[in-house]
Coordinates of N, CA, C and O in Angstrom, one line a residue:
M189 N 128.8 136.9 81.3 CA 128.5 135.5 80.1 C 128.1 134.2 80.8 O 128.4 134.1 81.4
S190 N 127.3 133.5 80.3 CA 126.7 132.2 80.7 C 127.2 131.1 79.6 O 127.8 131.6 78.5
T191 N 127.4 129.7 80.1 CA 128.0 128.5 79.6 C 127.2 128.8 78.1 O 128.0 128.5 77.0
S192 N 125.8 129.2 78.1 CA 125.3 129.0 76.7 C 125.7 130.1 75.6 O 126.0 129.5 74.6
S193 N 126.0 131.1 76.0 CA 126.5 132.0 75.0 C 128.0 131.9 74.5 O 128.5 131.9 73.5
S194 N 128.9 131.2 75.9 CA 130.3 130.9 75.3 C 130.6 129.6 74.5 O 131.0 129.3 73.8
G195 N 129.0 128.6 74.8 CA 129.1 127.6 74.1 C 128.9 128.2 72.5 O 129.5 127.3 71.6
H196 N 127.9 129.1 72.5 CA 127.6 129.4 70.8 C 129.3 130.0 70.3 O 129.2 129.4 69.0
F197 N 129.7 130.6 71.0 CA 131.0 131.2 70.6 C 132.0 130.0 69.9 O 132.5 130.1 69.0
L198 N 132.2 129.2 70.9 CA 133.0 127.8 70.6 C 132.9 127.2 69.3 O 133.4 126.7 68.8
L199 N 131.5 126.6 69.6 CA 131.0 125.8 68.4 C 130.8 126.7 67.5 O 131.6 125.9 66.2
T200 N 130.6 127.8 67.0 CA 130.8 128.3 65.9 C 132.1 128.7 65.2 O 132.5 128.5 63.8
N201 N 133.1 128.9 66.1 CA 134.6 129.1 65.7 C 135.2 127.6 65.4 O 135.9 127.6 64.6
L202 N 134.9 126.6 66.2 CA 135.1 125.2 65.8 C 134.6 124.9 64.2 O 135.5 124.2 63.3
L203 N 133.6 125.5 63.9 CA 133.3 124.9 62.5 C 133.2 126.0 61.3 O 133.3 125.8 60.2
L204 N 133.9 127.0 61.9 CA 134.2 128.1 60.8 C 135.1 127.9 59.9 O 134.6 128.4 58.3
D205 N 135.9 127.2 59.9 CA 137.1 127.0 59.0 C 136.6 126.1 57.9 O 136.7 126.5 56.7
K206 N 135.5 125.7 58.2 CA 134.9 124.1 57.4 C 133.8 125.2 56.7 O 133.7 124.9 55.3
M207 N 133.1 125.9 57.2 CA 131.9 126.7 56.8 C 132.6 127.6 55.7 O 132.1 127.7 54.5
K208 N 133.6 128.3 56.0 CA 134.4 129.0 54.9 C 134.9 128.5 53.8 O 134.7 128.8 52.5
H209 N 135.5 127.4 53.8 CA 135.9 126.2 52.7 C 134.8 126.1 51.8 O 134.8 126.0 50.7
T210 N 133.8 125.3 52.4 CA 132.7 124.7 51.8 C 131.9 126.2 50.9 O 131.5 125.9 50.0
A211 N 131.7 127.5 51.6 CA 131.2 128.7 50.8 C 132.2 128.9 49.7 O 131.6 128.9 48.6
E212 N 133.5 128.7 49.9 CA 134.1 129.3 48.9 C 134.2 128.0 47.7 O 134.4 128.4 46.6
T213 N 134.5 126.8 48.1 CA 134.7 125.8 47.1 C 133.2 125.6 46.3 O 133.2 125.0 44.8
S214 N 132.3 125.9 46.9 CA 130.8 125.5 46.5 C 130.4 126.6 45.4 O 129.3 126.7 44.9
G215 N 130.6 127.8 46.0 CA 130.2 129.2 45.8 C 128.9 129.3 46.3 O 127.9 130.4 45.7
I216 N 128.3 128.8 47.2 CA 127.3 128.8 47.9 C 126.9 129.1 49.2 O 128.0 128.9 49.9
E217 N 126.4 130.4 49.6 CA 126.8 131.2 50.6 C 126.3 130.4 52.0 O 125.2 129.6 52.0
G218 N 127.1 130.4 53.0 CA 127.1 129.9 54.1 C 126.1 130.8 54.7 O 126.0 131.7 55.0
R219 N 125.5 130.5 56.0 CA 124.4 131.1 56.6 C 124.7 130.6 58.1 O 124.4 129.7 58.5
I220 N 125.0 131.6 59.1 CA 124.9 131.0 60.5 C 123.9 131.8 61.1 O 123.4 132.9 60.9
V221 N 122.9 131.1 61.9 CA 121.8 131.8 62.5 C 121.8 131.4 63.9 O 122.0 130.1 64.3
N222 N 121.7 132.5 64.7 CA 121.6 132.1 66.5 C 120.4 132.3 66.8 O 119.9 133.5 66.6
L223 N 120.1 131.7 67.6 CA 118.8 132.2 68.6 C 119.1 133.1 69.5 O 120.2 132.8 70.5
S224 N 118.4 134.0 69.6 CA 118.3 134.9 71.0 C 116.9 135.2 71.5 O 116.2 134.2 71.6
S225 N 116.8 136.6 71.9 CA 115.4 136.6 72.8 C 115.4 138.1 72.7 O 116.2 138.8 72.9
V226 N 113.9 138.2 72.4 CA 113.5 139.7 73.3 C 114.4 139.9 74.5 O 114.0 141.2 75.3
A227 N 114.1 138.7 75.3 CA 114.7 138.9 76.6 C 116.4 139.8 76.5 O 116.6 140.3 77.7
H228 N 117.1 140.1 75.5 CA 117.9 140.6 75.4 C 117.6 142.3 76.0 O 118.8 142.9 76.4
Q229 N 116.7 142.7 76.2 CA 116.5 144.0 76.4 C 116.3 144.0 77.9 O 116.5 145.0 78.1
H230 N 116.2 142.8 78.7 CA 116.4 142.9 80.1 C 117.3 142.5 80.7 O 117.6 141.3 80.8
T231 N 118.7 143.1 80.4 CA 120.0 142.5 80.8 C 120.8 143.3 82.4 O 119.5 144.3 82.9
Y232 N 121.6 143.1 82.9 CA 122.3 144.2 83.6 C 122.6 145.2 83.3 O 122.7 145.5 82.2
R233 N 122.8 146.4 84.1 CA 123.1 147.5 83.7 C 124.4 147.6 83.1 O 125.7 146.7 83.5
G234 N 124.1 148.3 81.6 CA 125.8 148.1 81.1 C 125.7 146.9 79.8 O 126.7 147.0 79.4
G235 N 124.7 146.1 80.3 CA 124.7 145.2 79.3 C 125.4 143.7 79.4 O 124.7 142.6 80.2
I236 N 126.6 143.8 79.4 CA 127.7 142.8 80.1 C 128.0 142.8 81.2 O 129.1 144.0 81.3
R237 N 128.1 142.2 82.2 CA 129.0 142.3 83.2 C 130.2 141.8 83.3 O 130.5 140.7 83.8
F238 N 131.3 142.3 82.7 CA 132.6 141.5 82.6 C 133.1 141.7 83.7 O 134.0 140.8 83.8
D239 N 133.2 142.6 84.8 CA 134.2 142.5 85.9 C 133.3 141.7 86.9 O 134.0 141.2 87.7
E240 N 132.0 141.0 86.6 CA 131.3 140.2 87.5 C 130.6 139.2 86.8 O 129.7 139.0 87.4
I241 N 131.1 138.6 85.8 CA 130.9 137.4 85.1 C 130.3 136.2 86.0 O 129.4 135.9 86.0
N242 N 130.9 135.9 87.3 CA 130.6 134.8 88.1 C 130.2 135.2 89.4 O 130.4 134.4 90.4
D243 N 129.9 136.7 89.5 CA 129.5 137.4 90.8 C 128.3 136.5 91.4 O 127.1 136.7 91.0
K244 N 128.0 135.2 92.4 CA 127.0 135.0 93.0 C 126.2 136.1 93.6 O 125.1 135.9 93.5
P245 N 126.7 136.7 94.5 CA 125.8 137.4 95.3 C 124.8 138.5 94.6 O 123.8 138.7 94.8
S246 N 125.1 139.0 93.5 CA 124.4 139.9 92.6 C 123.8 139.2 91.6 O 123.0 139.8 90.7
Y247 N 123.9 138.1 91.5 CA 123.1 137.1 90.3 C 121.5 137.3 90.6 O 121.0 137.0 91.6
N248 N 121.3 137.4 88.9 CA 119.7 137.8 89.1 C 119.4 136.9 87.7 O 119.7 137.1 86.4
D249 N 118.5 135.7 87.8 CA 118.4 134.6 86.7 C 117.9 135.5 85.6 O 118.5 135.3 84.6
K250 N 116.8 136.3 85.8 CA 116.4 136.8 84.6 C 117.2 137.6 83.7 O 117.3 137.7 82.4
R251 N 117.9 138.5 84.6 CA 119.1 139.2 83.7 C 120.1 138.5 83.3 O 120.7 138.8 82.5
A252 N 120.5 137.7 84.0 CA 121.6 136.7 83.3 C 121.2 136.0 82.0 O 122.1 135.9 81.1
Y253 N 119.9 135.5 81.9 CA 119.5 135.3 81.0 C 119.5 136.5 79.4 O 119.6 135.9 78.5
G254 N 119.0 137.5 79.8 CA 119.1 138.7 79.1 C 120.2 138.8 78.8 O 120.5 139.1 77.8
Q255 N 121.1 138.6 79.7 CA 122.7 138.9 79.3 C 123.1 138.0 78.4 O 124.1 138.3 77.2
S256 N 122.7 136.9 78.3 CA 123.3 135.7 77.4 C 122.5 136.1 76.3 O 123.2 135.5 75.1
K257 N 121.3 136.2 76.1 CA 121.0 136.6 74.8 C 121.2 137.9 74.1 O 121.3 137.8 73.0
L258 N 121.5 139.0 75.0 CA 122.5 140.1 74.3 C 123.9 139.5 73.6 O 124.2 139.8 72.7
A259 N 124.6 139.0 74.6 CA 125.8 138.1 74.1 C 125.8 137.7 72.7 O 126.4 137.8 72.0
N260 N 124.5 136.8 72.3 CA 124.3 135.8 71.4 C 124.0 137.2 70.4 O 124.9 136.7 69.0
I261 N 123.2 138.0 70.2 CA 123.4 139.1 69.3 C 124.5 139.6 69.2 O 125.3 140.1 68.0
L262 N 125.2 140.2 70.3 CA 126.3 140.8 70.0 C 127.5 139.8 69.6 O 128.4 140.0 68.1
H263 N 127.8 138.5 69.8 CA 128.5 137.6 68.9 C 128.2 137.7 67.3 O 129.2 137.3 66.9
C264 N 126.7 137.4 67.1 CA 126.9 137.3 65.6 C 127.1 138.6 65.1 O 127.3 138.3 64.0
N265 N 126.7 139.9 65.7 CA 127.1 141.2 64.9 C 128.5 141.3 64.6 O 128.8 141.9 63.6
E266 N 129.5 140.6 65.8 CA 130.9 141.1 65.7 C 131.5 139.8 64.7 O 132.2 140.1 63.8
L267 N 131.0 138.6 64.9 CA 131.5 137.7 63.7 C 131.1 138.2 62.4 O 131.7 137.9 61.2
S268 N 130.0 138.8 61.9 CA 129.5 139.4 60.7 C 130.4 140.4 60.0 O 130.7 140.3 59.1
R269 N 130.8 141.6 61.0 CA 131.4 142.4 60.9 C 133.2 141.7 60.2 O 133.6 142.0 59.1
R270 N 133.2 140.7 61.0 CA 134.7 140.1 60.7 C 134.7 139.5 59.4 O 135.6 139.3 58.9
L271 N 133.4 138.5 59.2 CA 133.5 137.9 58.1 C 133.5 138.9 56.9 O 134.0 138.4 55.7
K272 N 132.6 139.9 56.7 CA 132.5 140.8 56.0 C 133.9 141.3 55.6 O 134.1 141.5 54.3
A273 N 134.5 141.7 56.6 CA 136.0 142.1 56.1 C 136.7 141.3 55.5 O 137.6 141.9 54.8
E274 N 136.9 140.0 55.8 CA 137.5 139.1 55.1 C 136.9 138.6 54.0 O 137.4 138.0 53.1
G275 N 135.7 139.2 53.5 CA 135.3 138.9 52.1 C 134.8 137.4 52.2 O 134.5 136.5 50.8
A276 N 134.3 136.7 53.4 CA 133.7 135.6 53.3 C 132.4 135.5 52.9 O 131.7 136.5 53.0
N277 N 132.0 134.2 52.2 CA 130.6 134.1 51.6 C 129.7 133.4 52.8 O 129.0 132.3 52.5
I278 N 129.5 134.3 53.9 CA 129.0 133.8 55.0 C 128.3 134.8 55.5 O 128.5 135.6 55.7
T279 N 126.8 134.4 56.0 CA 125.7 135.4 56.5 C 125.8 135.0 58.0 O 125.7 133.9 58.2
V280 N 125.9 135.8 58.8 CA 125.4 136.0 60.2 C 124.4 136.9 61.1 O 124.4 137.8 61.0
N281 N 123.2 136.0 61.1 CA 122.2 136.9 61.9 C 121.7 136.1 63.2 O 122.0 135.1 63.0
S282 N 120.9 136.7 63.9 CA 120.1 136.1 65.3 C 118.8 136.3 65.0 O 118.2 137.6 64.4
V283 N 118.1 135.8 65.6 CA 116.5 135.7 65.7 C 116.0 135.6 67.2 O 116.8 134.9 68.0
H284 N 114.7 135.9 67.2 CA 113.8 135.4 68.3 C 112.6 134.8 67.7 O 112.2 135.1 67.0
P285 N 112.9 133.4 68.5 CA 111.6 132.5 67.7 C 110.4 132.8 68.6 O 109.4 132.2 67.7
G286 N 110.3 133.4 69.4 CA 109.1 133.8 70.1 C 108.8 132.8 71.2 O 109.6 132.0 71.7
L287 N 107.5 133.1 71.9 CA 107.3 132.1 72.9 C 106.9 130.7 72.7 O 105.7 131.0 71.7
I288 N 107.4 129.7 72.8 CA 106.8 128.4 72.0 C 106.5 127.8 72.9 O 107.2 127.2 73.9
L289 N 105.3 126.8 72.8 CA 105.0 125.9 73.6 C 105.5 124.6 73.4 O 105.0 123.6 72.4
T290 N 106.6 124.2 74.3 CA 107.4 122.9 73.9 C 106.9 122.3 75.8 O 106.5 122.7 76.6
N291 N 107.9 121.1 75.5 CA 108.1 120.2 76.8 C 108.9 121.1 77.7 O 109.5 120.3 78.7
L292 N 109.5 121.9 77.1 CA 110.9 122.7 78.1 C 110.5 123.1 79.5 O 110.9 122.9 80.6
F293 N 108.9 123.4 79.6 CA 108.7 123.9 80.8 C 107.7 122.5 81.5 O 107.1 122.5 82.5
Q294 N 107.9 121.3 81.2 CA 107.0 120.1 81.5 C 107.1 120.1 83.3 O 106.1 119.3 83.9
H295 N 108.2 120.3 83.8 CA 108.5 120.3 85.7 C 107.4 121.4 85.6 O 107.7 121.5 87.2
H296 N 107.0 122.6 85.1 CA 106.5 123.3 85.9 C 104.7 123.5 85.0 O 104.4 124.7 84.9
A297 N 104.5 122.5 85.0 CA 103.2 122.1 84.5 C 101.9 123.2 84.8 O 101.3 123.9 83.8
K298 N 101.6 123.4 85.9 CA 100.6 124.2 86.8 C 101.1 125.9 86.1 O 100.0 126.2 86.0
L299 N 102.3 126.1 86.5 CA 102.7 127.5 86.2 C 102.4 127.8 84.6 O 101.8 129.0 84.6
M300 N 102.8 127.2 84.0 CA 102.7 126.8 82.6 C 101.3 126.8 81.8 O 100.9 128.2 80.8
K301 N 100.5 126.4 82.4 CA 98.9 126.2 82.1 C 98.5 127.4 82.4 O 97.8 128.2 81.9
V302 N 98.8 128.2 83.6 CA 98.3 129.7 84.0 C 98.6 130.6 83.3 O 98.1 131.5 82.6
L303 N 100.3 130.4 82.7 CA 100.6 131.5 81.8 C 100.1 131.5 80.4 O 99.6 132.4 80.0
Y304 N 99.8 130.3 80.2 CA 99.1 129.9 78.8 C 97.8 130.6 78.6 O 97.3 131.1 78.0
L305 N 97.1 130.2 79.6 CA 95.5 130.8 79.6 C 95.6 132.5 79.5 O 94.8 132.9 79.0
L306 N 96.7 133.1 80.4 CA 96.8 134.3 80.5 C 97.4 135.0 79.2 O 97.1 136.3 78.9
S307 N 97.9 134.5 78.5 CA 98.4 134.7 77.1 C 98.8 134.3 76.1 O 99.7 134.2 75.5
Y308 N 97.6 133.3 75.9 CA 97.8 132.2 74.9 C 97.8 132.7 73.4 O 98.2 132.4 72.5
I309 N 97.5 134.2 73.1 CA 97.3 134.5 71.9 C 99.0 134.8 71.4 O 99.2 134.9 70.1
I310 N 99.7 135.0 72.3 CA 101.3 135.2 71.9 C 102.0 133.8 71.9 O 103.2 134.0 71.2
W311 N 101.7 132.7 72.3 CA 102.5 131.5 72.1 C 102.4 131.0 70.8 O 101.2 131.0 70.2
K312 N 103.2 130.4 70.3 CA 103.4 129.6 69.0 C 103.6 127.8 69.2 O 104.4 127.7 70.5
N313 N 103.2 127.4 68.5 CA 103.7 126.1 68.4 C 105.0 125.8 67.8 O 105.3 126.6 67.4
V314 N 105.3 124.7 67.7 CA 107.0 124.5 67.4 C 107.0 124.7 66.0 O 108.1 125.5 65.7
A315 N 106.2 124.7 65.2 CA 106.3 124.8 63.7 C 106.4 126.4 63.5 O 107.5 127.0 63.1
Q316 N 105.6 127.0 64.5 CA 105.5 128.5 64.2 C 106.8 129.4 64.9 O 107.3 130.0 64.2
G317 N 107.6 128.8 66.1 CA 108.2 129.2 66.5 C 109.6 128.7 65.4 O 110.7 129.6 65.7
A318 N 109.9 127.7 64.8 CA 110.8 127.3 64.0 C 111.0 128.3 62.6 O 112.0 128.2 62.0
A319 N 109.6 128.8 62.4 CA 109.3 129.8 61.0 C 110.5 130.7 60.6 O 111.2 130.9 59.8
T320 N 110.9 131.5 61.8 CA 111.8 132.5 61.7 C 113.1 132.0 61.3 O 113.9 132.5 60.6
S321 N 113.8 131.1 62.3 CA 115.0 130.6 62.0 C 115.0 130.1 60.4 O 115.9 130.2 60.0
C322 N 114.0 129.3 60.2 CA 113.9 128.6 58.7 C 114.4 129.9 57.8 O 114.7 129.7 57.0
Y323 N 113.4 130.8 57.8 CA 113.2 131.9 56.9 C 114.7 132.6 57.0 O 115.3 132.7 55.6
V324 N 115.4 132.8 58.2 CA 116.7 133.5 57.8 C 117.8 132.6 57.3 O 118.6 133.0 56.6
A325 N 117.6 131.2 57.6 CA 118.5 130.4 57.1 C 118.3 130.1 55.8 O 119.6 129.9 55.2
L326 N 116.9 129.8 55.2 CA 116.9 129.5 53.8 C 116.5 130.4 52.7 O 116.8 130.0 51.4
H327 N 115.6 131.5 52.9 CA 114.8 132.4 51.9 C 115.9 133.2 51.3 O 117.0 133.9 52.0
P328 N 115.6 133.0 49.8 CA 116.4 133.4 48.7 C 116.7 135.2 49.0 O 117.9 135.8 48.7
S329 N 115.8 135.8 49.4 CA 115.7 137.2 49.3 C 116.8 137.8 50.7 O 116.9 139.0 50.7
L330 N 117.3 136.5 51.7 CA 118.2 137.2 52.6 C 119.3 137.0 52.1 O 120.3 136.8 53.1
K331 N 119.7 137.0 51.0 CA 121.2 136.5 50.1 C 121.9 137.7 50.6 O 121.3 138.8 50.2
G332 N 123.1 137.7 51.1 CA 123.8 139.0 51.3 C 123.4 139.5 52.8 O 124.5 140.0 53.1
V333 N 122.5 139.1 53.3 CA 122.0 140.2 54.5 C 122.6 139.5 55.9 O 122.5 138.2 56.0
T334 N 123.4 140.4 56.4 CA 124.1 139.8 57.6 C 124.1 140.7 59.0 O 123.9 141.9 58.4
G335 N 124.4 140.2 59.7 CA 124.2 141.3 61.1 C 122.9 141.8 61.5 O 123.0 142.9 62.3
K336 N 122.3 141.0 61.4 CA 120.7 141.5 61.3 C 120.0 140.6 62.6 O 120.5 139.5 62.6
Y337 N 119.0 141.3 63.1 CA 118.2 140.4 64.2 C 116.9 140.4 63.5 O 116.2 141.4 63.2
F338 N 116.1 139.3 63.4 CA 114.7 138.9 63.2 C 114.0 138.6 64.3 O 114.3 138.0 65.1
L339 N 112.6 138.9 63.9 CA 111.6 138.5 64.9 C 110.3 138.4 63.8 O 109.9 139.2 62.6
D340 N 109.7 137.3 64.0 CA 108.3 136.7 62.9 C 108.6 136.9 61.6 O 108.0 137.6 60.8
C341 N 109.7 136.7 61.3 CA 110.2 136.4 59.6 C 110.5 138.0 59.3 O 110.4 138.4 58.2
N342 N 110.6 138.9 60.2 CA 110.8 140.3 59.5 C 112.2 140.8 60.4 O 112.2 140.6 61.7
E343 N 113.0 141.8 59.8 CA 114.2 142.2 60.4 C 113.6 143.4 61.7 O 112.3 143.8 61.2
F344 N 114.0 143.3 62.6 CA 113.8 144.0 63.7 C 114.7 144.7 64.3 O 115.9 144.1 64.4
P345 N 114.5 145.9 64.8 CA 115.8 146.6 65.6 C 115.9 146.1 66.9 O 115.1 146.2 67.8
P346 N 117.0 145.7 67.1 CA 117.4 145.2 68.7 C 118.1 146.5 69.6 O 117.9 147.7 68.9
T347 N 118.3 146.4 71.0 CA 118.6 147.6 71.5 C 119.9 147.9 71.1 O 120.5 147.5 70.4
Q348 N 120.0 148.8 71.4 CA 121.2 150.3 71.2 C 122.2 149.2 71.8 O 123.5 149.0 71.1
Q349 N 122.3 148.4 73.0 CA 123.3 147.6 73.3 C 123.6 146.5 72.4 O 125.0 146.3 71.9
A350 N 122.8 146.1 71.8 CA 123.0 144.9 71.0 C 123.6 145.6 69.7 O 124.1 144.5 68.9
R351 N 123.4 146.7 69.4 CA 124.1 147.2 68.1 C 125.6 148.0 68.4 O 126.0 148.5 67.6
D352 N 126.0 147.9 69.7 CA 127.4 148.5 70.2 C 128.3 147.7 69.6 O 128.6 146.6 70.2
E353 N 129.0 148.4 69.0 CA 130.3 147.6 67.9 C 131.3 147.5 69.2 O 132.0 146.4 69.4
N354 N 131.7 148.3 70.3 CA 132.4 148.4 71.0 C 132.5 147.4 72.1 O 133.2 146.6 72.6
L355 N 131.2 147.2 72.5 CA 130.7 146.2 73.6 C 130.8 144.9 72.8 O 131.4 143.8 73.1
G356 N 130.5 144.9 71.5 CA 130.5 143.4 70.8 C 132.4 142.8 70.8 O 132.3 141.8 71.1
K357 N 133.0 143.7 70.4 CA 134.5 143.9 70.3 C 134.8 143.3 71.6 O 135.7 142.4 71.8
K358 N 134.4 143.9 72.6 CA 134.8 143.5 74.1 C 134.4 142.1 74.5 O 135.4 141.2 75.1
L359 N 133.3 141.8 74.0 CA 132.7 140.5 74.3 C 133.4 139.5 73.4 O 134.0 138.6 73.9
W360 N 134.1 139.9 72.3 CA 134.7 138.9 71.6 C 136.0 138.6 72.2 O 136.6 137.6 72.2
D361 N 136.7 139.6 72.6 CA 137.9 139.5 73.1 C 138.2 138.5 74.6 O 138.8 137.6 74.7
L362 N 136.9 138.6 75.2 CA 136.6 138.0 76.3 C 136.5 136.7 76.2 O 136.8 135.6 77.0
S363 N 135.5 136.2 75.3 CA 135.0 135.2 74.9 C 136.4 134.6 74.1 O 136.5 133.1 74.5
N364 N 137.1 135.1 73.7 CA 138.4 134.2 73.3 C 139.4 133.9 74.3 O 140.0 132.7 74.2
K365 N 139.7 135.0 75.1 CA 140.1 134.6 76.5 C 139.6 133.2 77.1 O 140.3 132.4 77.7
L366 N 138.3 133.5 77.7 CA 137.6 132.2 78.3 C 137.9 131.2 77.7 O 138.3 129.7 78.1
V367 N 137.5 130.6 76.2 CA 137.8 129.9 75.4 C 139.3 129.1 75.7 O 139.5 127.9 75.6
S368 N 140.0 130.1 75.1 CA 141.8 129.7 75.3 C 142.0 129.1 76.5 O 142.7 128.2 76.5
S369 N 141.6 129.6 77.8 CA 142.0 129.3 78.6 C 141.0 127.8 79.2 O 141.9 127.4 80.0
A370 N 140.2 128.0 78.9 CA 139.3 126.4 79.0 C 140.4 125.5 78.3 O 140.2 124.1 78.7
Q371 N 140.7 125.5 77.1 CA 141.5 124.7 76.4 C 142.9 124.2 76.7 O 143.3 123.0 76.5
T372 N 143.2 125.4 77.4 CA 144.9 124.8 77.6 C 144.8 124.2 79.3 O 145.7 123.8 79.7
S373 N 143.5 124.7 80.0 CA 143.6 123.6 81.3 C 143.0 122.4 81.4 O 142.9 121.8 80.3

């Protein structure tokens, strides 16, 4: 698990009681939307390397990125199940925003120009990239829709690993353990 996925876990948990209270007192559904990626399809064998989280010799940047995006989906799905079980008026979904042409790769300008020229048809501008997140966060037709993955403003089936409840529960337990140990040290 990467810092980014444990960061999602911690931030969401820090805000969750306030969200539950606000949803309950206002009667307005709360919505949690986490960014993921289709890169969740390209991770290590088994999805999450629980026994080798910080193993430097076998580290692969692309597979680690995929693992972190898989972790984001698993976190959303597990949180969705938990909130649904307690009757909270909060939905939790994950989205793939697409390939967005931003300044994120400004230090790789030449590489980005080549990639863009080769694949310009699939790149989105910032507004297009934000569309799915905004749709999931705001559209009335998604009231009550939870535990789903969206791509291009449509529900899209993630990988079997991303739908694996046991993997989600195991990741939840590990995340709790990591966050708890970091807070006590």
